[in-house]
């Protein structure tokens, strides 16, 4: 087929992702769709995948939905398109052979059961009955999902492609996309080796090529190909096609029957990045040479699960390249750099089992302009541009396969490679003070402080050595004063004579306030879903400071620019690097700051939710009286070159007040006791402010309205009593811990799950924010009277629920 001149949507890449997007777009009525494939369909990674279709490891609602939705499609596509997918429902088994793994899988099973997945814990002996050749003496339990299985990946992609063609999509093979055309920040077409075509929307679904394809459009898509292996043995007499798929994370292996032999797949802990300098133009249906020295020992360990496999001959040793990302999540959605340019790549070896979901959500996002599910952990705008650097990709990719399959599921896990990339100015001071660092959006942030050597936390669930350390830091903030380095927060100056008007159209709250006022607000999409949660501080008539979580740093400027009139006089400047954000919190913060400044910190002179520039030691800093921990405190925005001066001054002046550094681990527990929301963790784009108890921050009647107002008004009218509600929960038994994902039950029936949890050291139990849903409605009185339980790794514990913060509901600690 020759290259068409125009299409409503052009998709680059004919693997499982691209074909599924084409299929779903046509299903939604966008039939003027062209898919460009440089070689032939499935020639990238799709052709050789193992085809596991499972919910194992799907720890978020979105990932779980994506995998189950794909499974459903695998079952129905043949009837719809006439193209078989090769799906076989043979069941899936997930093995636990350490106590930590057992707890992990019990927690996962409890979570997925809430969404109707029949995940059953079975004994080692029962596992042995499924796979009589297995070594079972080290197995503590297995988790069995009977209604999952395997598919033939190439057939699945062909079925998507056929379904798309049947509704009018055109698939053009042998065409390579080499660039894009743009106009005023918007994509207008695709340049190929066979000419240029115009398009309203372009989707980069180019698999492991997506980084380079993105680069050709000025779009950052940080991912890296790595070697990925499986071996297929010769025929073994005990193999049969109905053997359920097995995943054995402690051996980094997975297994299924293949042609009378056994396929042994690997997720080795020391992986091999492939083709760091870009992928050659002629790569298709690639099969790479085996690096026996590296993978030999892991393969042997994996085969130990079925000892007799060591005696079986090897029919096929396969190594194919697959792309991995720095946080194991795909990159989806509209790029922050270029409007109308969508990305669907970085599948981390899950691109078959996620393909249905990837296609459905990308297509809906394109057609409706709004994603249909929570995309905070998947949106391409969460990524960091520096992650495309060669050295970052080289170093990080080494640990990604093993971590994805196993250790990243543990609560103490953080990546160990490519660290210390993004550091606050006071990082070395914090390190000297004993900080244990964790990483978020590439930022090193202190989790807690303790003398070195730090205790080894292992892979523990439950109370580890950091529990008492964090309890102490928590108490410092509640009873004395502590400093938390929050430099990772994203900060923007929005300036210009139209700044107030533009921000007021975007913000649900009213930011047309006097100079020096701080406004807590959400930004909403057209459906009323929250796209950002931030503070807006008015610094001058025509100048505002925005402070927002690091997770959506790259979303902010494009969101403003894309939602303001083209003639608006507004500039957006990212000042994150220019200021160090030290937040000084606790009842003694007033006295401490008073010792270092001539400013008056009394409530009369410096009320809650106001900001002013003050002197502090030798420095001048912007101080915001605001708190994220529920205490008296100030957020200090310090010019970067003055940060060490301020840090040292605080330390020198505060010892007798109990002042010390506090990590962000304690912040998690402090803010959850106060039921403060954290965007991306406990609130997301699928929630309206009404769903999550933030109606108080909506200025319903402000002149000119705001984006999302109509949807929100409709929701308000339709939801009495509300059908979904974010509530604070506290486990009555002081022992169990919450991490997020735990089901909440009423009278034994699933009502929702904990979105974020921590230990409330002041409340004396695990505390969290849970989203509860009930079609019959959730009246406040019923909820408060209800007997709720929280399922922690299979054991149910009574829990209290509250619609007001359990800690200091009257805000007396803050407004003092
Ligand atoms: C050994 C192995 C086992 C696996 N097992 C599983 C499994 O059991 N389950 C699972 O879910 N996943 C598995 N995967 C992962 C899965 O194969 C991938 O995630 C999935 O195939 C990715 O699909 P894709 O469409 O995103 O990319 P691809 O299949 O790579 O498709 C991208 C396409 O884009 C084309 N392209 C690139 N650049 C251009 C350009 N400039 N112009 C036009 N076209 C272009 C390429 O030719 C290619 O066909 C496995 C992978 C490997 C290597």
Coordinates of C-alpha atoms in Angstrom, one line a residue, residues 76-466:
X76 CA -13.1 -12.9 22.3
X77 CA -11.0 -11.6 19.4
X78 CA -11.2 -14.7 17.3
X79 CA -15.0 -14.7 17.3
X80 CA -14.9 -11.0 16.3
X81 CA -12.1 -11.1 13.7
X82 CA -11.8 -14.7 12.6
X83 CA -8.1 -14.5 13.6
X84 CA -7.2 -17.0 16.4
X85 CA -5.1 -15.6 19.2
X86 CA -3.8 -19.0 20.5
X87 CA -5.1 -18.1 23.9
X88 CA -5.2 -21.1 26.3
X89 CA -6.6 -20.8 29.8
X90 CA -4.3 -23.2 31.6
X91 CA -4.0 -21.2 34.9
X92 CA -1.2 -19.4 36.5
X93 CA 0.9 -20.3 39.6
X94 CA 3.1 -17.9 41.6
X95 CA 5.5 -19.4 44.0
X96 CA 6.7 -18.2 47.4
X97 CA 9.8 -19.8 48.9
X98 CA 10.7 -17.2 51.5
X99 CA 8.6 -15.7 54.2
X100 CA 9.0 -12.2 52.7
X101 CA 7.8 -13.5 49.4
X102 CA 4.9 -15.2 51.0
X103 CA 3.7 -12.0 52.6
X104 CA 4.2 -10.2 49.3
X105 CA 2.0 -12.6 47.5
X106 CA -0.6 -12.8 50.2
X107 CA -0.9 -9.0 50.0
X108 CA -1.1 -9.1 46.3
X109 CA -3.7 -11.9 46.3
X110 CA -5.9 -9.9 48.8
X111 CA -5.7 -6.9 46.5
X112 CA -6.6 -8.6 43.3
X113 CA -9.4 -10.6 44.9
X114 CA -11.1 -7.3 45.6
X115 CA -11.3 -6.8 41.9
X116 CA -12.8 -10.3 41.3
X117 CA -9.6 -12.2 40.5
X118 CA -9.9 -15.8 41.8
X119 CA -6.4 -15.9 43.4
X120 CA -6.2 -18.9 45.8
X121 CA -3.3 -19.8 48.1
X122 CA -2.5 -23.4 47.8
X123 CA 0.1 -25.6 49.6
X124 CA 3.4 -26.9 48.2
X125 CA 1.9 -30.3 47.9
X126 CA -1.0 -29.0 45.8
X127 CA 1.5 -27.2 43.6
X128 CA 3.3 -30.5 43.3
X129 CA 0.1 -32.1 42.1
X130 CA -0.1 -29.5 39.2
X131 CA 3.6 -30.0 38.3
X132 CA 4.6 -33.5 39.6
X133 CA 8.2 -32.9 38.3
X134 CA 8.7 -29.9 40.6
X135 CA 11.0 -29.7 43.5
X136 CA 8.6 -28.5 46.3
X137 CA 10.6 -28.8 49.5
X138 CA 11.5 -25.1 49.6
X139 CA 8.0 -23.9 48.5
X140 CA 6.0 -22.2 51.3
X141 CA 2.9 -21.7 49.2
X142 CA 1.7 -21.1 45.7
X143 CA -0.9 -18.6 44.5
X144 CA -3.2 -20.1 41.8
X145 CA -5.3 -18.1 39.3
X146 CA -7.2 -20.7 37.2
X147 CA -8.6 -18.3 34.6
X148 CA -5.4 -17.0 33.1
X149 CA -2.9 -18.5 30.8
X150 CA -0.9 -18.0 27.6
X151 CA -1.4 -16.6 24.2
X152 CA 0.4 -16.6 20.9
X153 CA 1.7 -13.0 20.8
X154 CA 2.1 -12.7 17.0
X155 CA -1.4 -14.1 16.5
X156 CA -2.8 -11.6 19.1
X157 CA -1.2 -8.7 17.3
X158 CA -2.5 -10.0 14.0
X159 CA -6.0 -10.2 15.5
X160 CA -5.8 -6.6 16.6
X161 CA -4.6 -5.6 13.2
X162 CA -7.3 -7.6 11.5
X163 CA -10.0 -6.0 13.7
X164 CA -8.5 -2.6 12.9
X165 CA -8.5 -3.2 9.2
X166 CA -12.1 -4.5 9.3
X167 CA -13.2 -1.1 10.5
X168 CA -11.2 0.8 8.0
X169 CA -7.7 1.3 9.4
X170 CA -4.9 1.1 6.8
X171 CA -1.7 -0.7 7.7
X172 CA 1.3 0.2 5.6
X173 CA 4.4 -2.0 6.0
X174 CA 7.9 -1.2 4.8
X175 CA 7.7 2.5 5.7
X176 CA 10.0 4.0 8.3
X177 CA 9.0 7.1 10.2
X178 CA 11.9 9.5 10.4
X179 CA 10.5 12.6 12.0
X180 CA 7.4 14.8 12.4
X181 CA 6.1 18.1 11.2
X182 CA 4.9 20.6 13.8
X183 CA 3.2 23.9 14.1
X184 CA 3.2 26.0 17.2
X185 CA 3.9 23.2 19.6
X186 CA 1.5 20.8 17.9
X187 CA 2.3 17.8 15.7
X188 CA 0.9 18.1 12.2
X189 CA 2.3 15.1 10.4
X190 CA 4.9 12.4 10.0
X191 CA 7.9 12.4 7.9
X192 CA 8.9 9.0 6.5
X193 CA 11.4 7.5 4.1
X194 CA 8.7 7.5 1.5
X195 CA 7.3 11.0 1.9
X196 CA 5.4 13.1 4.4
X197 CA 1.8 12.7 5.5
X198 CA -0.3 15.0 7.6
X199 CA -2.1 13.8 10.8
X200 CA -4.0 15.2 13.7
X201 CA -2.5 12.8 16.2
X202 CA 0.7 10.7 16.1
X203 CA 1.4 7.8 18.3
X204 CA 4.9 6.5 18.9
X205 CA 4.4 2.8 19.5
X206 CA 7.9 1.9 18.2
X207 CA 8.9 -0.5 21.0
X208 CA 12.6 -0.4 21.7
X209 CA 13.1 2.2 18.9
X210 CA 10.7 4.6 20.6
X211 CA 13.5 6.5 22.3
X212 CA 15.1 7.4 18.9
X213 CA 11.7 7.9 17.2
X214 CA 10.8 10.3 20.1
X215 CA 14.1 12.1 19.7
X216 CA 13.4 12.7 16.0
X217 CA 10.3 14.6 17.2
X218 CA 12.0 16.4 20.1
X219 CA 10.2 14.1 22.6
X220 CA 12.0 12.4 25.5
X221 CA 11.1 8.7 25.8
X222 CA 13.6 7.2 28.3
X223 CA 13.9 3.5 27.7
X224 CA 16.6 1.0 26.9
X225 CA 16.6 -2.4 25.3
X226 CA 18.1 -5.4 27.2
X227 CA 18.7 -9.0 26.4
X228 CA 15.9 -11.2 27.4
X229 CA 16.1 -15.0 27.5
X230 CA 14.2 -18.2 27.5
X231 CA 15.3 -21.7 26.8
X232 CA 13.1 -24.5 25.5
X233 CA 14.1 -28.0 26.3
X234 CA 13.7 -31.1 24.2
X235 CA 10.6 -33.1 24.9
X236 CA 10.2 -34.4 28.4
X237 CA 7.7 -37.2 29.0
X238 CA 5.9 -35.4 31.9
X239 CA 5.2 -32.2 29.9
X240 CA 1.7 -31.6 28.6
X241 CA 0.0 -28.5 27.2
X242 CA -2.3 -28.1 30.2
X243 CA 0.4 -27.5 32.7
X244 CA -0.3 -24.1 34.3
X245 CA 2.2 -21.4 33.8
X246 CA 4.6 -21.1 36.9
X247 CA 6.4 -17.9 38.1
X248 CA 9.1 -18.5 40.6
X249 CA 10.4 -15.0 41.6
X250 CA 13.0 -16.3 44.1
X251 CA 14.6 -18.2 41.2
X252 CA 14.1 -15.4 38.7
X253 CA 12.4 -18.0 36.5
X254 CA 9.1 -18.7 34.8
X255 CA 8.0 -21.9 33.1
X256 CA 5.4 -23.3 30.7
X257 CA 5.0 -26.2 28.3
X258 CA 6.2 -25.7 24.7
X259 CA 5.9 -28.3 22.0
X260 CA 6.4 -31.2 24.5
X261 CA 9.3 -29.5 26.2
X262 CA 9.5 -26.9 28.9
X263 CA 10.1 -23.2 28.3
X264 CA 12.2 -21.7 31.0
X265 CA 12.2 -18.0 31.0
X266 CA 14.6 -15.8 32.9
X267 CA 14.6 -12.4 34.7
X268 CA 18.1 -12.5 35.8
X269 CA 19.3 -10.0 38.6
X270 CA 22.3 -8.9 36.5
X271 CA 20.9 -8.0 33.1
X272 CA 22.5 -7.1 29.9
X273 CA 21.6 -3.7 28.2
X274 CA 21.7 -4.1 24.5
X275 CA 22.6 -1.7 21.7
X276 CA 23.1 1.4 23.9
X277 CA 23.9 3.6 21.0
X278 CA 20.7 3.0 19.1
X279 CA 19.2 0.1 17.2
X280 CA 20.4 -0.6 13.7
X281 CA 17.9 0.1 10.9
X282 CA 18.0 -3.5 9.6
X283 CA 17.1 -5.2 12.9
X284 CA 14.0 -7.3 12.5
X285 CA 12.9 -10.6 14.1
X286 CA 16.1 -10.3 16.1
X287 CA 17.7 -13.2 17.8
X288 CA 20.8 -12.3 19.8
X289 CA 23.8 -14.5 20.7
X290 CA 23.7 -16.0 24.2
X291 CA 25.9 -14.6 26.9
X292 CA 26.4 -17.9 28.7
X293 CA 28.9 -16.6 31.2
X294 CA 26.4 -14.1 32.5
X295 CA 23.2 -16.0 32.4
X296 CA 24.5 -19.6 32.9
X297 CA 24.4 -19.6 36.7
X298 CA 20.9 -18.0 36.8
X299 CA 19.6 -20.4 34.2
X300 CA 20.9 -23.3 36.2
X301 CA 19.2 -22.0 39.4
X302 CA 15.9 -21.6 37.6
X303 CA 16.1 -25.1 36.2
X304 CA 16.7 -26.5 39.7
X305 CA 12.9 -26.0 40.2
X306 CA 12.4 -29.0 37.9
X307 CA 15.7 -30.9 38.5
X308 CA 15.1 -33.4 35.7
X309 CA 15.3 -30.6 33.2
X310 CA 19.1 -30.6 33.7
X311 CA 19.1 -33.9 31.8
X312 CA 16.9 -32.8 29.0
X313 CA 18.5 -31.5 25.8
X314 CA 18.1 -27.8 24.8
X315 CA 16.0 -27.4 21.7
X316 CA 16.1 -23.6 21.6
X317 CA 18.1 -21.0 23.4
X318 CA 16.5 -17.7 22.6
X319 CA 17.6 -14.2 23.4
X320 CA 15.6 -11.2 22.1
X321 CA 15.8 -7.6 23.0
X322 CA 13.0 -5.9 24.9
X323 CA 12.8 -2.4 26.3
X324 CA 12.9 -1.5 30.0
X325 CA 12.2 1.8 31.8
X326 CA 13.7 3.2 35.0
X327 CA 10.7 2.4 37.2
X328 CA 9.3 -0.7 35.4
X329 CA 6.3 1.2 34.2
X330 CA 5.3 1.9 30.6
X331 CA 5.3 5.3 29.1
X332 CA 1.9 6.3 27.9
X333 CA -0.1 9.3 27.0
X334 CA 0.4 12.7 25.4
X335 CA 4.0 14.0 25.5
X336 CA 4.7 17.2 27.4
X337 CA 6.9 18.4 24.6
X338 CA 4.5 18.2 21.7
X339 CA 0.8 18.4 21.6
X340 CA -1.0 15.6 19.8
X341 CA 2.1 13.4 20.0
X342 CA 1.3 10.3 22.1
X343 CA 3.6 7.6 23.4
X344 CA 3.0 3.9 24.1
X345 CA 6.3 2.2 24.7
X346 CA 8.6 0.9 27.4
X347 CA 6.7 -2.3 28.1
X348 CA 9.2 -3.9 30.5
X349 CA 8.5 -7.4 29.2
X350 CA 4.8 -7.1 29.9
X351 CA 3.8 -5.7 26.5
X352 CA 1.7 -8.6 25.4
X353 CA -0.3 -9.0 28.6
X354 CA -0.8 -5.2 28.8
X355 CA -1.5 -4.7 25.1
X356 CA -5.3 -4.7 25.3
X357 CA -5.2 -2.1 28.1
X358 CA -2.5 0.0 26.4
X359 CA -4.6 0.1 23.3
X360 CA -7.9 0.8 25.0
X361 CA -6.6 3.6 27.3
X362 CA -4.5 5.2 24.6
X363 CA -7.4 5.3 22.2
X364 CA -9.8 6.7 24.8
X365 CA -7.3 9.3 25.8
X366 CA -6.9 10.4 22.2
X367 CA -10.6 10.4 21.4
X368 CA -11.9 11.9 24.6
X369 CA -8.8 14.0 25.5
X370 CA -8.9 12.5 29.0
X371 CA -7.5 9.2 30.1
X372 CA -10.1 6.8 31.4
X373 CA -8.1 5.3 34.3
X374 CA -5.5 6.4 36.8
X375 CA -2.4 7.1 34.8
X376 CA -0.2 8.9 37.4
X377 CA 2.3 6.0 37.5
X378 CA 2.3 5.5 33.7
X379 CA 2.0 8.9 32.1
X380 CA 5.1 9.7 30.0
X381 CA 5.2 13.2 31.6
X382 CA 6.3 11.6 34.9
X383 CA 9.7 10.7 33.4
X384 CA 13.0 12.6 33.6
X385 CA 14.8 13.8 30.5
X386 CA 18.2 12.9 32.0
X387 CA 17.1 9.3 32.0
X388 CA 17.7 9.2 28.2
X389 CA 21.5 9.7 28.9
X390 CA 23.6 6.8 27.8
X391 CA 25.2 6.2 31.2
X392 CA 21.9 6.3 33.0
X393 CA 20.4 3.7 30.7
X394 CA 23.6 1.6 30.8
X395 CA 23.7 1.5 34.6
X396 CA 20.0 1.3 35.5
X397 CA 19.0 -1.3 33.0
X398 CA 21.3 -3.9 34.6
X399 CA 19.1 -4.3 37.7
X400 CA 15.7 -3.8 36.0
X401 CA 14.8 -7.3 35.0
X402 CA 15.6 -9.0 38.3
X403 CA 14.0 -6.2 40.3
X404 CA 10.8 -6.2 38.2
X405 CA 10.3 -9.9 38.6
X406 CA 11.2 -10.0 42.3
X407 CA 12.6 -7.5 44.7
X408 CA 10.9 -4.3 43.6
X409 CA 7.7 -5.7 45.3
X410 CA 9.3 -5.4 48.7
X411 CA 8.6 -2.2 50.7
X412 CA 12.3 -1.6 51.5
X413 CA 13.4 -1.8 47.9
X414 CA 15.0 1.1 46.1
X415 CA 17.1 1.0 43.0
X416 CA 20.8 0.8 43.7
X417 CA 22.1 1.8 40.3
X418 CA 22.4 5.2 38.7
X419 CA 22.0 6.9 42.0
X420 CA 23.1 10.4 43.2
X421 CA 22.0 11.9 39.9
X422 CA 19.8 14.6 41.2
X423 CA 20.7 16.1 44.6
X424 CA 19.6 19.1 46.6
X425 CA 22.3 21.6 47.6
X426 CA 22.2 20.4 51.2
X427 CA 22.6 16.7 50.2
X428 CA 26.1 16.4 51.5
X429 CA 25.2 18.0 54.8
X430 CA 22.3 15.5 55.1
X431 CA 24.6 12.7 54.3
X432 CA 27.0 13.8 57.1
X433 CA 24.0 13.8 59.4
X434 CA 23.4 10.2 58.6
X435 CA 20.7 10.4 56.0
X436 CA 19.5 7.2 54.4
X437 CA 18.5 8.3 50.9
X438 CA 15.8 7.0 48.7
X439 CA 14.9 8.2 45.2
X440 CA 11.9 9.8 43.7
X441 CA 11.8 11.3 40.1
X442 CA 15.6 10.9 40.2
X443 CA 15.9 13.1 43.3
X444 CA 17.8 11.7 46.3
X445 CA 15.7 12.5 49.3
X446 CA 16.4 11.6 53.0
X447 CA 14.1 8.8 54.2
X448 CA 15.4 8.8 57.7
X449 CA 18.6 9.7 59.7
X450 CA 20.7 7.3 61.8
X451 CA 24.4 6.9 62.7
X452 CA 26.3 4.9 60.1
X453 CA 26.6 2.0 59.5
X454 CA 22.9 1.9 58.8
X455 CA 20.9 -1.1 59.8
X456 CA 20.3 -3.6 57.0
X457 CA 16.5 -3.6 56.4
X458 CA 16.5 -6.6 54.2
X459 CA 13.3 -7.3 52.4
X460 CA 11.2 -7.0 55.5
X461 CA 7.5 -6.3 55.7
X462 CA 6.5 -5.1 59.1
X463 CA 8.6 -3.5 61.7
X464 CA 12.2 -3.2 60.7
X465 CA 15.1 -1.3 62.2
X466 CA 13.9 1.9 60.7

